[in-house]
PDB file of C-alpha atoms in Angstrom:
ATOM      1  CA  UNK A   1     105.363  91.881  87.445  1.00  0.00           C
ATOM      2  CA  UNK A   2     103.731  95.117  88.368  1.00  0.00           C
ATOM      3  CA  UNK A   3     101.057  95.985  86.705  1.00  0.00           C
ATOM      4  CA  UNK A   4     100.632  93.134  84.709  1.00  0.00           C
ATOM      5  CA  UNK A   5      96.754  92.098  84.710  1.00  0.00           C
ATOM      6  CA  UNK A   6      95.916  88.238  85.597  1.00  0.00           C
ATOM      7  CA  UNK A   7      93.252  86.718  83.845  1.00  0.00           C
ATOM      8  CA  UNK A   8      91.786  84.106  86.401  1.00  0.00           C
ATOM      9  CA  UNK A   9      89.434  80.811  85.245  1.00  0.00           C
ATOM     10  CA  UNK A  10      88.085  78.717  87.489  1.00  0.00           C
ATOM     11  CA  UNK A  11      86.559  75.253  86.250  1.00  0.00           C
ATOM     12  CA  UNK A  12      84.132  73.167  88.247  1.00  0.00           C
ATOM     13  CA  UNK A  13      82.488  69.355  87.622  1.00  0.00           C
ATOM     14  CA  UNK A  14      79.854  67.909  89.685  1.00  0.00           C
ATOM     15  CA  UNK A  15      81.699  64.406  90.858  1.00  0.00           C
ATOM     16  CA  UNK A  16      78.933  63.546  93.856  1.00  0.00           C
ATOM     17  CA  UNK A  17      76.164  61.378  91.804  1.00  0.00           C
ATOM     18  CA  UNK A  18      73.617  63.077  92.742  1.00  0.00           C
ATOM     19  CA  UNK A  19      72.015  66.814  91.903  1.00  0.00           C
ATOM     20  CA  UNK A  20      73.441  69.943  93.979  1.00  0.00           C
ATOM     21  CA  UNK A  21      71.097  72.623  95.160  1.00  0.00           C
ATOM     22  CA  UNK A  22      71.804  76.601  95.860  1.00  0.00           C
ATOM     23  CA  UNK A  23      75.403  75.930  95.324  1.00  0.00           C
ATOM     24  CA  UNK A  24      77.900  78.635  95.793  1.00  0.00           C
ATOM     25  CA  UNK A  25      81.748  79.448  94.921  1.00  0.00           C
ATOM     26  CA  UNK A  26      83.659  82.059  96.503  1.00  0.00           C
ATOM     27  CA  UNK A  27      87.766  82.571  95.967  1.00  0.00           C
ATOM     28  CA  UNK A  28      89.240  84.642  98.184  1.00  0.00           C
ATOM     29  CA  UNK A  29      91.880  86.886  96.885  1.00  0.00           C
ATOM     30  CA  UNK A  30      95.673  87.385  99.200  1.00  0.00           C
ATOM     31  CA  UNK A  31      98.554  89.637  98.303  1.00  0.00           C
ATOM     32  CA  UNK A  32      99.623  92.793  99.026  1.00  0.00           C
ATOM     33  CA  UNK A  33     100.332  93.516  94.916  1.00  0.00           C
ATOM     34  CA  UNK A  34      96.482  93.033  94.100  1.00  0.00           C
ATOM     35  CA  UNK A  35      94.934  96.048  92.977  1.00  0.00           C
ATOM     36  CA  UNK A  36      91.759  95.184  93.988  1.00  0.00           C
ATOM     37  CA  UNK A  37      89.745  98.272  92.381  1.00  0.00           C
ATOM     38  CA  UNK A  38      91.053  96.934  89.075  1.00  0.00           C
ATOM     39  CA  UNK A  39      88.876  93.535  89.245  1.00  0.00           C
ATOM     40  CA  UNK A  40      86.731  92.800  85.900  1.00  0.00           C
ATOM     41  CA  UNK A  41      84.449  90.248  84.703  1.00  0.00           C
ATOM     42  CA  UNK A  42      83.698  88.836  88.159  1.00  0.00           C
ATOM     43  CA  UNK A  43      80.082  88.602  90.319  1.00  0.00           C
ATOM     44  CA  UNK A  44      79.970  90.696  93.668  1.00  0.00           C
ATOM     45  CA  UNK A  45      82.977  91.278  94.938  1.00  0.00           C
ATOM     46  CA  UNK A  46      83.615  92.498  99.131  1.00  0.00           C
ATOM     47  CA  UNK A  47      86.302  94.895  99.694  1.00  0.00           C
ATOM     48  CA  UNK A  48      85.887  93.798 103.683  1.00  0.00           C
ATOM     49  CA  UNK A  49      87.574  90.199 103.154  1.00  0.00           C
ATOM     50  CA  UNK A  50      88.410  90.294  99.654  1.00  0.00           C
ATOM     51  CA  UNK A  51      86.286  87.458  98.349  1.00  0.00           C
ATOM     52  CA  UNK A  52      84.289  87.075  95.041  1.00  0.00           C
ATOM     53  CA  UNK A  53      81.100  85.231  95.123  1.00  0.00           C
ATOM     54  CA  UNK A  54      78.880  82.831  92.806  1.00  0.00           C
ATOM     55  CA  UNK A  55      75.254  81.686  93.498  1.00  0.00           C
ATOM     56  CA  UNK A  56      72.537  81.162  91.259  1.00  0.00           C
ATOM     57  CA  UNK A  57      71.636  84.931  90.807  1.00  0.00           C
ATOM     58  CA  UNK A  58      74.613  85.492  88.406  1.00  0.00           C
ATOM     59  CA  UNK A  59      75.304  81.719  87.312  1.00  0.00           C
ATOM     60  CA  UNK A  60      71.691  80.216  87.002  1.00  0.00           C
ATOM     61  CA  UNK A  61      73.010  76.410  87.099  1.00  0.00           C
ATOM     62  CA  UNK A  62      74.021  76.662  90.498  1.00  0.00           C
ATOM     63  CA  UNK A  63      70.088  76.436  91.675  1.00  0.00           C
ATOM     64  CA  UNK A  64      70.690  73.279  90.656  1.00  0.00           C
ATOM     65  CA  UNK A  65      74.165  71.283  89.143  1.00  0.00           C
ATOM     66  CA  UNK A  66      73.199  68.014  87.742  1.00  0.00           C
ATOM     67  CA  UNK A  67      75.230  65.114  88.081  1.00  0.00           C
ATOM     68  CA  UNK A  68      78.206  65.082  86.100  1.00  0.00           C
ATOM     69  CA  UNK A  69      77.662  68.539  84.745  1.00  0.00           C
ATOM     70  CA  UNK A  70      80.241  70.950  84.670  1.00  0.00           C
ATOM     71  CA  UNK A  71      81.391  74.536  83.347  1.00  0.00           C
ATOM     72  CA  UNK A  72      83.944  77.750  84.470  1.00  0.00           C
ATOM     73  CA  UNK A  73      83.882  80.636  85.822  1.00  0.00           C
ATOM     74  CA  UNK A  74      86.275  83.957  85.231  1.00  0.00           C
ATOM     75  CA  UNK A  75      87.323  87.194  86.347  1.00  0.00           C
ATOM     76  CA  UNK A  76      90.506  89.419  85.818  1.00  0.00           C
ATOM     77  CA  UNK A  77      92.422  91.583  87.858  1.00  0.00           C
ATOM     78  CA  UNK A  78      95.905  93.960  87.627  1.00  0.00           C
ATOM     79  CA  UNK A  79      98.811  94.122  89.850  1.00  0.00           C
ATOM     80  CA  UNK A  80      99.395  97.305  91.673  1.00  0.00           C
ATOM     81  CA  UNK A  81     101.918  99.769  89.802  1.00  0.00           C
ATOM     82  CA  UNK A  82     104.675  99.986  92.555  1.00  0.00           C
ATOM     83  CA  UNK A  83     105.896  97.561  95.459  1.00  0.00           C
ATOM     84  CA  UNK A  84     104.136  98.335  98.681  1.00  0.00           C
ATOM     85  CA  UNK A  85     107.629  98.047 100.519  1.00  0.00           C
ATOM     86  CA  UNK A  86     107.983  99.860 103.716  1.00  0.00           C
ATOM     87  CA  UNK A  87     111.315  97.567 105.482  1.00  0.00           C
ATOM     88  CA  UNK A  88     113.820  95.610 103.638  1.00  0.00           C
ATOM     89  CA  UNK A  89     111.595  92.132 104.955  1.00  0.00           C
ATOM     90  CA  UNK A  90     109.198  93.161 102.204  1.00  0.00           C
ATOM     91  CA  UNK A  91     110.069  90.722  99.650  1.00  0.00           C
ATOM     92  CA  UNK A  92     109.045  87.575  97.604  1.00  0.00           C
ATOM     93  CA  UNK A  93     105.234  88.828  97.058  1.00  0.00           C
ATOM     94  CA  UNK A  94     103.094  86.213  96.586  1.00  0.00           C
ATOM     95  CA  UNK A  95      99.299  86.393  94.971  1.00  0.00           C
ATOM     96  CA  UNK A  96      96.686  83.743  96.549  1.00  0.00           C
ATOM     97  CA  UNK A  97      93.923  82.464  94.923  1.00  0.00           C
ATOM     98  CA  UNK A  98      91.983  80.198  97.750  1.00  0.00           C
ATOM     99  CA  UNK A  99      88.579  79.138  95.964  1.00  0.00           C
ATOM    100  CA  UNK A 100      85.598  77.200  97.611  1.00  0.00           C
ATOM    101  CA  UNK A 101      82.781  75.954  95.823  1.00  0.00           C
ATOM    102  CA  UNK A 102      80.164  74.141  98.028  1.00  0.00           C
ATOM    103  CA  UNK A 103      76.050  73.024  98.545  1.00  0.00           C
ATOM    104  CA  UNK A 104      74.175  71.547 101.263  1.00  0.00           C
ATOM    105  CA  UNK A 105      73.062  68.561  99.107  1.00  0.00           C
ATOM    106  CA  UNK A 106      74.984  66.076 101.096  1.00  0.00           C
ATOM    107  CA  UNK A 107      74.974  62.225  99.076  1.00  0.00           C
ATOM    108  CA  UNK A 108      73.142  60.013 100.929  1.00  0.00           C
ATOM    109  CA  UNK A 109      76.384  57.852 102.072  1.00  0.00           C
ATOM    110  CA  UNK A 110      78.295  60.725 103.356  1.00  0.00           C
ATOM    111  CA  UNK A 111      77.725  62.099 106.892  1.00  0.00           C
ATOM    112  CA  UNK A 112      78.607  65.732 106.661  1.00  0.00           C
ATOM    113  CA  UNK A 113      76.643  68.994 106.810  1.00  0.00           C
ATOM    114  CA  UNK A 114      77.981  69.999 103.197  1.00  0.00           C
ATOM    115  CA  UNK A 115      79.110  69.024  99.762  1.00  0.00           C
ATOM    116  CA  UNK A 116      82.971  70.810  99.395  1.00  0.00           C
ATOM    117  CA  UNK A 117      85.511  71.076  97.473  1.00  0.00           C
ATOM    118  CA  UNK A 118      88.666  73.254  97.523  1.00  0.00           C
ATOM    119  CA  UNK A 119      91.064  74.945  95.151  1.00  0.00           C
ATOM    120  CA  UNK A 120      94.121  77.142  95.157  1.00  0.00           C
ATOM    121  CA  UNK A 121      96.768  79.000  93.248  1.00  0.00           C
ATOM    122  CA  UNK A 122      99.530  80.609  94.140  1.00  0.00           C
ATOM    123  CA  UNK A 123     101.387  83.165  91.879  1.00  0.00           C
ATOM    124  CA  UNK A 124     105.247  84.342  92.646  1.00  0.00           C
ATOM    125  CA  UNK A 125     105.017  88.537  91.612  1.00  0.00           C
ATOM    126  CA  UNK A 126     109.106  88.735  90.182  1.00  0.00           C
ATOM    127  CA  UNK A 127     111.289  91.507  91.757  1.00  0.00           C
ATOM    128  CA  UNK A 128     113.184  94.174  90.458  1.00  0.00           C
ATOM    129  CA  UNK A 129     116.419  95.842  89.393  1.00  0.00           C
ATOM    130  CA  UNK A 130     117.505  99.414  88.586  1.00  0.00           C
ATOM    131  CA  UNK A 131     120.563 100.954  87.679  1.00  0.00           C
ATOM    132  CA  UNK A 132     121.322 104.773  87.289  1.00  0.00           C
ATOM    133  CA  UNK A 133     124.560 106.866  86.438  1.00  0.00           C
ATOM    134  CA  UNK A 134     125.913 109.828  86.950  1.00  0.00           C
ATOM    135  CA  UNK A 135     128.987 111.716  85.951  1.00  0.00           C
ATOM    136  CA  UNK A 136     129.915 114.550  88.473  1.00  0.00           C
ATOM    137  CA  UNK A 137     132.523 117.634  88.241  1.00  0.00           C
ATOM    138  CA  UNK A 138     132.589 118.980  91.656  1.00  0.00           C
ATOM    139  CA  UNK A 139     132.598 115.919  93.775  1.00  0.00           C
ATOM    140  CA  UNK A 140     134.079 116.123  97.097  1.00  0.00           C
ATOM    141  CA  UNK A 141     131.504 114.068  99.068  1.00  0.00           C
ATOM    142  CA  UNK A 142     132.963 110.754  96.617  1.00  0.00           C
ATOM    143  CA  UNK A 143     136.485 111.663  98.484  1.00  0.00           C
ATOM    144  CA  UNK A 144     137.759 111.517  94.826  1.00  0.00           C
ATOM    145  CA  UNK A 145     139.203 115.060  93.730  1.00  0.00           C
ATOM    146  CA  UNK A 146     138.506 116.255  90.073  1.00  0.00           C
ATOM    147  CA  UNK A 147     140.349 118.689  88.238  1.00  0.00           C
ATOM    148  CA  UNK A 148     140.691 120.115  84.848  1.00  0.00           C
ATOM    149  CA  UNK A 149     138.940 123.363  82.642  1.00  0.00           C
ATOM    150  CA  UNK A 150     134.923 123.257  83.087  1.00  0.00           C
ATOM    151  CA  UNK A 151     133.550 124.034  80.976  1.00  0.00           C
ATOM    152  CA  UNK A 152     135.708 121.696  79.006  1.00  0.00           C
ATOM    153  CA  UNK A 153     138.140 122.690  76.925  1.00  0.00           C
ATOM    154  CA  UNK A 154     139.591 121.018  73.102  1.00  0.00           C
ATOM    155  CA  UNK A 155     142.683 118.788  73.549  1.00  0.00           C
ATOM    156  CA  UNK A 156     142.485 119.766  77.074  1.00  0.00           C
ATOM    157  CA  UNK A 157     141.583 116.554  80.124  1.00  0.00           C
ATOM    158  CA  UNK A 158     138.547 117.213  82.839  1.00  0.00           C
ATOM    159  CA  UNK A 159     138.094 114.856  85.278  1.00  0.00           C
ATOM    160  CA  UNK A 160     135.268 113.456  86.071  1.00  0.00           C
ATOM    161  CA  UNK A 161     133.948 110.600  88.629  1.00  0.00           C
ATOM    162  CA  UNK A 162     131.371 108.058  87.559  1.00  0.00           C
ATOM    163  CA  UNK A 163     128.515 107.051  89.980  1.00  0.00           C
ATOM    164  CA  UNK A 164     127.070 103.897  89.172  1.00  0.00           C
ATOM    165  CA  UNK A 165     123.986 103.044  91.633  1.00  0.00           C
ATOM    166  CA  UNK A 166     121.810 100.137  92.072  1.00  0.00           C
ATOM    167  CA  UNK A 167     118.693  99.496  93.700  1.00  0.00           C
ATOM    168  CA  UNK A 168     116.465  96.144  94.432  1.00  0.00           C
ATOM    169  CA  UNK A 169     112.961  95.792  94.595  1.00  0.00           C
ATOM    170  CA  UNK A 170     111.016  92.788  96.287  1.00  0.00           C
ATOM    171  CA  UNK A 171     113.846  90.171  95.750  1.00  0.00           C
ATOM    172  CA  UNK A 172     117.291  89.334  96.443  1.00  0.00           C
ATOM    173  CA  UNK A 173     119.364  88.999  93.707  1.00  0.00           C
ATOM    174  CA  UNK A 174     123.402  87.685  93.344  1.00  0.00           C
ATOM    175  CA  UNK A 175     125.571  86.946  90.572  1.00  0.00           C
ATOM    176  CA  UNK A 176     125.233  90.874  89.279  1.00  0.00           C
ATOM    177  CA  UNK A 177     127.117  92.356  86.314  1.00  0.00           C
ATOM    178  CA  UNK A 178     127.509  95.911  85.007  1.00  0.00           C
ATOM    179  CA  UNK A 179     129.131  97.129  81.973  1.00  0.00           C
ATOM    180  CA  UNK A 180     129.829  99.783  80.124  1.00  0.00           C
ATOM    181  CA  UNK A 181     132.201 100.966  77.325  1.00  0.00           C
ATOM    182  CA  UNK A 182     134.911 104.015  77.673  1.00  0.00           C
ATOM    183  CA  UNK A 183     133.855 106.307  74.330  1.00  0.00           C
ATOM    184  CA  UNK A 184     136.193 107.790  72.259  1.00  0.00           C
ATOM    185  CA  UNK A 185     138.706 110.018  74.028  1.00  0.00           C
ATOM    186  CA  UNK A 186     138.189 108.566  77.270  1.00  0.00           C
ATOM    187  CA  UNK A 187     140.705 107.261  79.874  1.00  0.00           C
ATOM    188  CA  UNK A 188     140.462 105.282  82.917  1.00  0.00           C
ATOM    189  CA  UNK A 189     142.447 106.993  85.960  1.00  0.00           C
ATOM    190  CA  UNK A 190     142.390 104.330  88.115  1.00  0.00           C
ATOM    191  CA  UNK A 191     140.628 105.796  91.059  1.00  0.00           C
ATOM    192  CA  UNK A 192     138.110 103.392  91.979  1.00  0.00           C
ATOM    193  CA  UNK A 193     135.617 102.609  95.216  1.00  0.00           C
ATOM    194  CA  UNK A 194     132.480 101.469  96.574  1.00  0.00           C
ATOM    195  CA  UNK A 195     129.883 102.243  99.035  1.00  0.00           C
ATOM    196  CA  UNK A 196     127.119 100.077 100.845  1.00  0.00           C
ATOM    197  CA  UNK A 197     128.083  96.964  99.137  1.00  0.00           C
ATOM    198  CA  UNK A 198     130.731  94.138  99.798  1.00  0.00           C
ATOM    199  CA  UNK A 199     132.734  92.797  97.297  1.00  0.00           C
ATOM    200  CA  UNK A 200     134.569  93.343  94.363  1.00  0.00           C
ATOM    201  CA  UNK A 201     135.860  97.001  92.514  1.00  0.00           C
ATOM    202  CA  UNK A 202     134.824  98.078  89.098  1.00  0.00           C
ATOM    203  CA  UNK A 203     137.750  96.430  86.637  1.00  0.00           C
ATOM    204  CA  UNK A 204     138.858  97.977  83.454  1.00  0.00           C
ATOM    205  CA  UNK A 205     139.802  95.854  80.483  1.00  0.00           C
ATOM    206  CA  UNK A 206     142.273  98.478  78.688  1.00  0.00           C
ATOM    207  CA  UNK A 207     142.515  96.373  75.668  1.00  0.00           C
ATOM    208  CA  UNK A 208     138.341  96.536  75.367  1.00  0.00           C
ATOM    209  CA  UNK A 209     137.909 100.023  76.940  1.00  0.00           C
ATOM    210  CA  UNK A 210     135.431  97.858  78.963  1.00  0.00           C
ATOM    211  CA  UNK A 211     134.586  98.804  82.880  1.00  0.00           C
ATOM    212  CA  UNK A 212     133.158  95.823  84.578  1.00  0.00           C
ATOM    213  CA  UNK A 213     131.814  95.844  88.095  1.00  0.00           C
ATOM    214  CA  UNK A 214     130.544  92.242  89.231  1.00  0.00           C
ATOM    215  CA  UNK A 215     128.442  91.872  92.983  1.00  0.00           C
ATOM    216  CA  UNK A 216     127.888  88.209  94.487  1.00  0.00           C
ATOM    217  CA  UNK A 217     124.499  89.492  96.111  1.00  0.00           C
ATOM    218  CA  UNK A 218     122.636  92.416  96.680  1.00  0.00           C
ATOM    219  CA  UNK A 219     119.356  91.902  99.501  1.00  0.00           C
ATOM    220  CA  UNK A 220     116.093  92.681  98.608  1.00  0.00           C
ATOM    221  CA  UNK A 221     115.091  96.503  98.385  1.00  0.00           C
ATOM    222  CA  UNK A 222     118.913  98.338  99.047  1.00  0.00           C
ATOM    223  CA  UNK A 223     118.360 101.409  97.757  1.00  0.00           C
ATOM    224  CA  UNK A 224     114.709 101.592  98.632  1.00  0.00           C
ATOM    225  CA  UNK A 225     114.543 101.624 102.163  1.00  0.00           C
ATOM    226  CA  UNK A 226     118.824 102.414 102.819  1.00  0.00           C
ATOM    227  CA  UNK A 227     121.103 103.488 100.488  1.00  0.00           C
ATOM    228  CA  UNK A 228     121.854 102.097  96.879  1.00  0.00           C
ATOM    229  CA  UNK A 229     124.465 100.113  96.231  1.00  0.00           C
ATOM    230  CA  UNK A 230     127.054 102.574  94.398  1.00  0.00           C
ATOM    231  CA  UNK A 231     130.331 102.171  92.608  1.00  0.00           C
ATOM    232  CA  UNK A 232     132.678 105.554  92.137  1.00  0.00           C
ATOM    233  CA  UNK A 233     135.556 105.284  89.341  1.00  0.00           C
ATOM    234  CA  UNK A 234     136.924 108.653  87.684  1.00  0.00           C
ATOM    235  CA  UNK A 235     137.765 108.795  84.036  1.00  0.00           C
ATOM    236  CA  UNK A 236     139.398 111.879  82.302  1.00  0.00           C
ATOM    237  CA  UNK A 237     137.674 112.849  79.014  1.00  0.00           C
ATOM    238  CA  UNK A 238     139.911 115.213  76.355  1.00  0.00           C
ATOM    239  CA  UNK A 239     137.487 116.621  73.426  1.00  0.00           C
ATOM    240  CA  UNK A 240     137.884 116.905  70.214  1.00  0.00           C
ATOM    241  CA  UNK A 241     137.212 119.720  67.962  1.00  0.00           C
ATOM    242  CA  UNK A 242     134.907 118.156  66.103  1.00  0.00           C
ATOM    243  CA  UNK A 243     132.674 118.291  69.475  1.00  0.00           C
ATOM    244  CA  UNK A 244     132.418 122.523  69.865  1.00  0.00           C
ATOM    245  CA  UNK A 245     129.168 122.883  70.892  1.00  0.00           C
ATOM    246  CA  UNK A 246     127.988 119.381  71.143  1.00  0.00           C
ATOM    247  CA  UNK A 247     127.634 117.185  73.262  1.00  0.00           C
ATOM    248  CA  UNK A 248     130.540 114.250  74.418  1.00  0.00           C
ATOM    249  CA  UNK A 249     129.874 110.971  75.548  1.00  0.00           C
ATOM    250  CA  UNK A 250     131.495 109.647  78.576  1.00  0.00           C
ATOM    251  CA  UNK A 251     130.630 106.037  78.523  1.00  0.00           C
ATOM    252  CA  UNK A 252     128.124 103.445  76.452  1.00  0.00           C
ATOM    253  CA  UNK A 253     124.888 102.517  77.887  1.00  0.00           C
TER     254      UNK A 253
END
């Protein structure tokens, strides 16, 4: 997830029979969610191509790795705190780990310039999902009118209409519920749409006081680079007395 840090270790054995001279390991670090100014406990590191490098002036056994002998190597770095999404094709962010460790010992049965070998990881960075609400008054823009004494009155209905929005980061995502409970002296009205999304209404479950608004699939960053996926229902809310000067809530979180 953003800004979670990755702690990276990186083990190595000497397999070839024979001793390896001046060897050296560099990984190479891919992803657009690295925060490469972040990187800790590692040797040399170039900003140019993003690569981390071993020799025998910060791990002394690599002047010369016996046969058979073997050890690790580590370093840690965070994600970046936000997406870097700039189109809705910005999705499924993936961090690459491509490491090469290598000598030019080369066994006396092998006819090759080098002694190789070659490692990688690859890390899937998880998307996101936000929801925010809103209760408006004056709302003509929804196309839902509103009517009633505001500032609200005791025993008296005000009409308001409910804005639930959505938005998507880095990952598509289907099979999406909302809910929320009606508090006391709430109603449902029945007036109920949707913008930028197909699908389904918010339903009401009278019997619950429950408002339920279920979406088969949202695409990856709606409400980032477009607009949010947004439900509209108005409720009417009657206060009490006991709520003079306080505050009244609308609906549950």
């Amino acid at each position: 997830h953003p800004r979670d840090a990755l702690n990276y270790q990186i083990k190595y054995q000497n397999n070839s029979g024979v001793g390896l001279q001046d060897v050296i390991l560099k990984v190479k670090l891919v992803g657009g969610m690295f925060d490469f100014s972040t990187i800790r406990r590692g040797p040399s590191f170039s900003s140019i191509n993003n690569t981390l490098t071993w020799n025998a002036s910060v791990e002394p056994k690599f002047k010369m790795l016996a046969p058979g002998d073997s050890g690790s190597v580590q370093f840690s770095i965070a994600l970046k705190d936000a997406y870097p999404i700039k189109r809705l094709s910005d999705k499924n962010y993936i961090l690459k780990v491509n490491a090469e460790m290598e000598s030019p010992t080369v066994p006396y049965f092998v006819s090759t310039d080098k002694t190789a070998a070659l490692a990688n990881l690859e890390t899937k960075v998880a998307g996101q999902i936000a929801v925010d609400a809103l209760a408006l008054y004056r709302d003509t823009v929804s196309g839902i009118s509103n009517s009633g004494p505001f500032p609200p009155k005791v025993n008296l209905p005000t009409a308001y209409t409910i804005h639930w929005q959505i938005k998507t980061f880095a990952s598509d995502f289907k099979d999406i519920e909302l809910r929320a409970f009606l508090l006391s002296g709430v109603n449902w009205t029945g007036k109920v749409k949707t913008a930028n999304v197909s699908g389904s209404l918010p339903e009401f479950n009278e019997r619950t006081s429950e408002v339920v608004w279920k979406i088969n699939r949202l695409v990856a960053n709606q409400g980032v680079i477009n607009k949010p996926a947004e439900a509209i229902f108005q409720i009417s809310a009657t206060p009490s007395v006991n709520q003079v000067e306080q505050y009244m809530p609308l609906l549950s979180e």
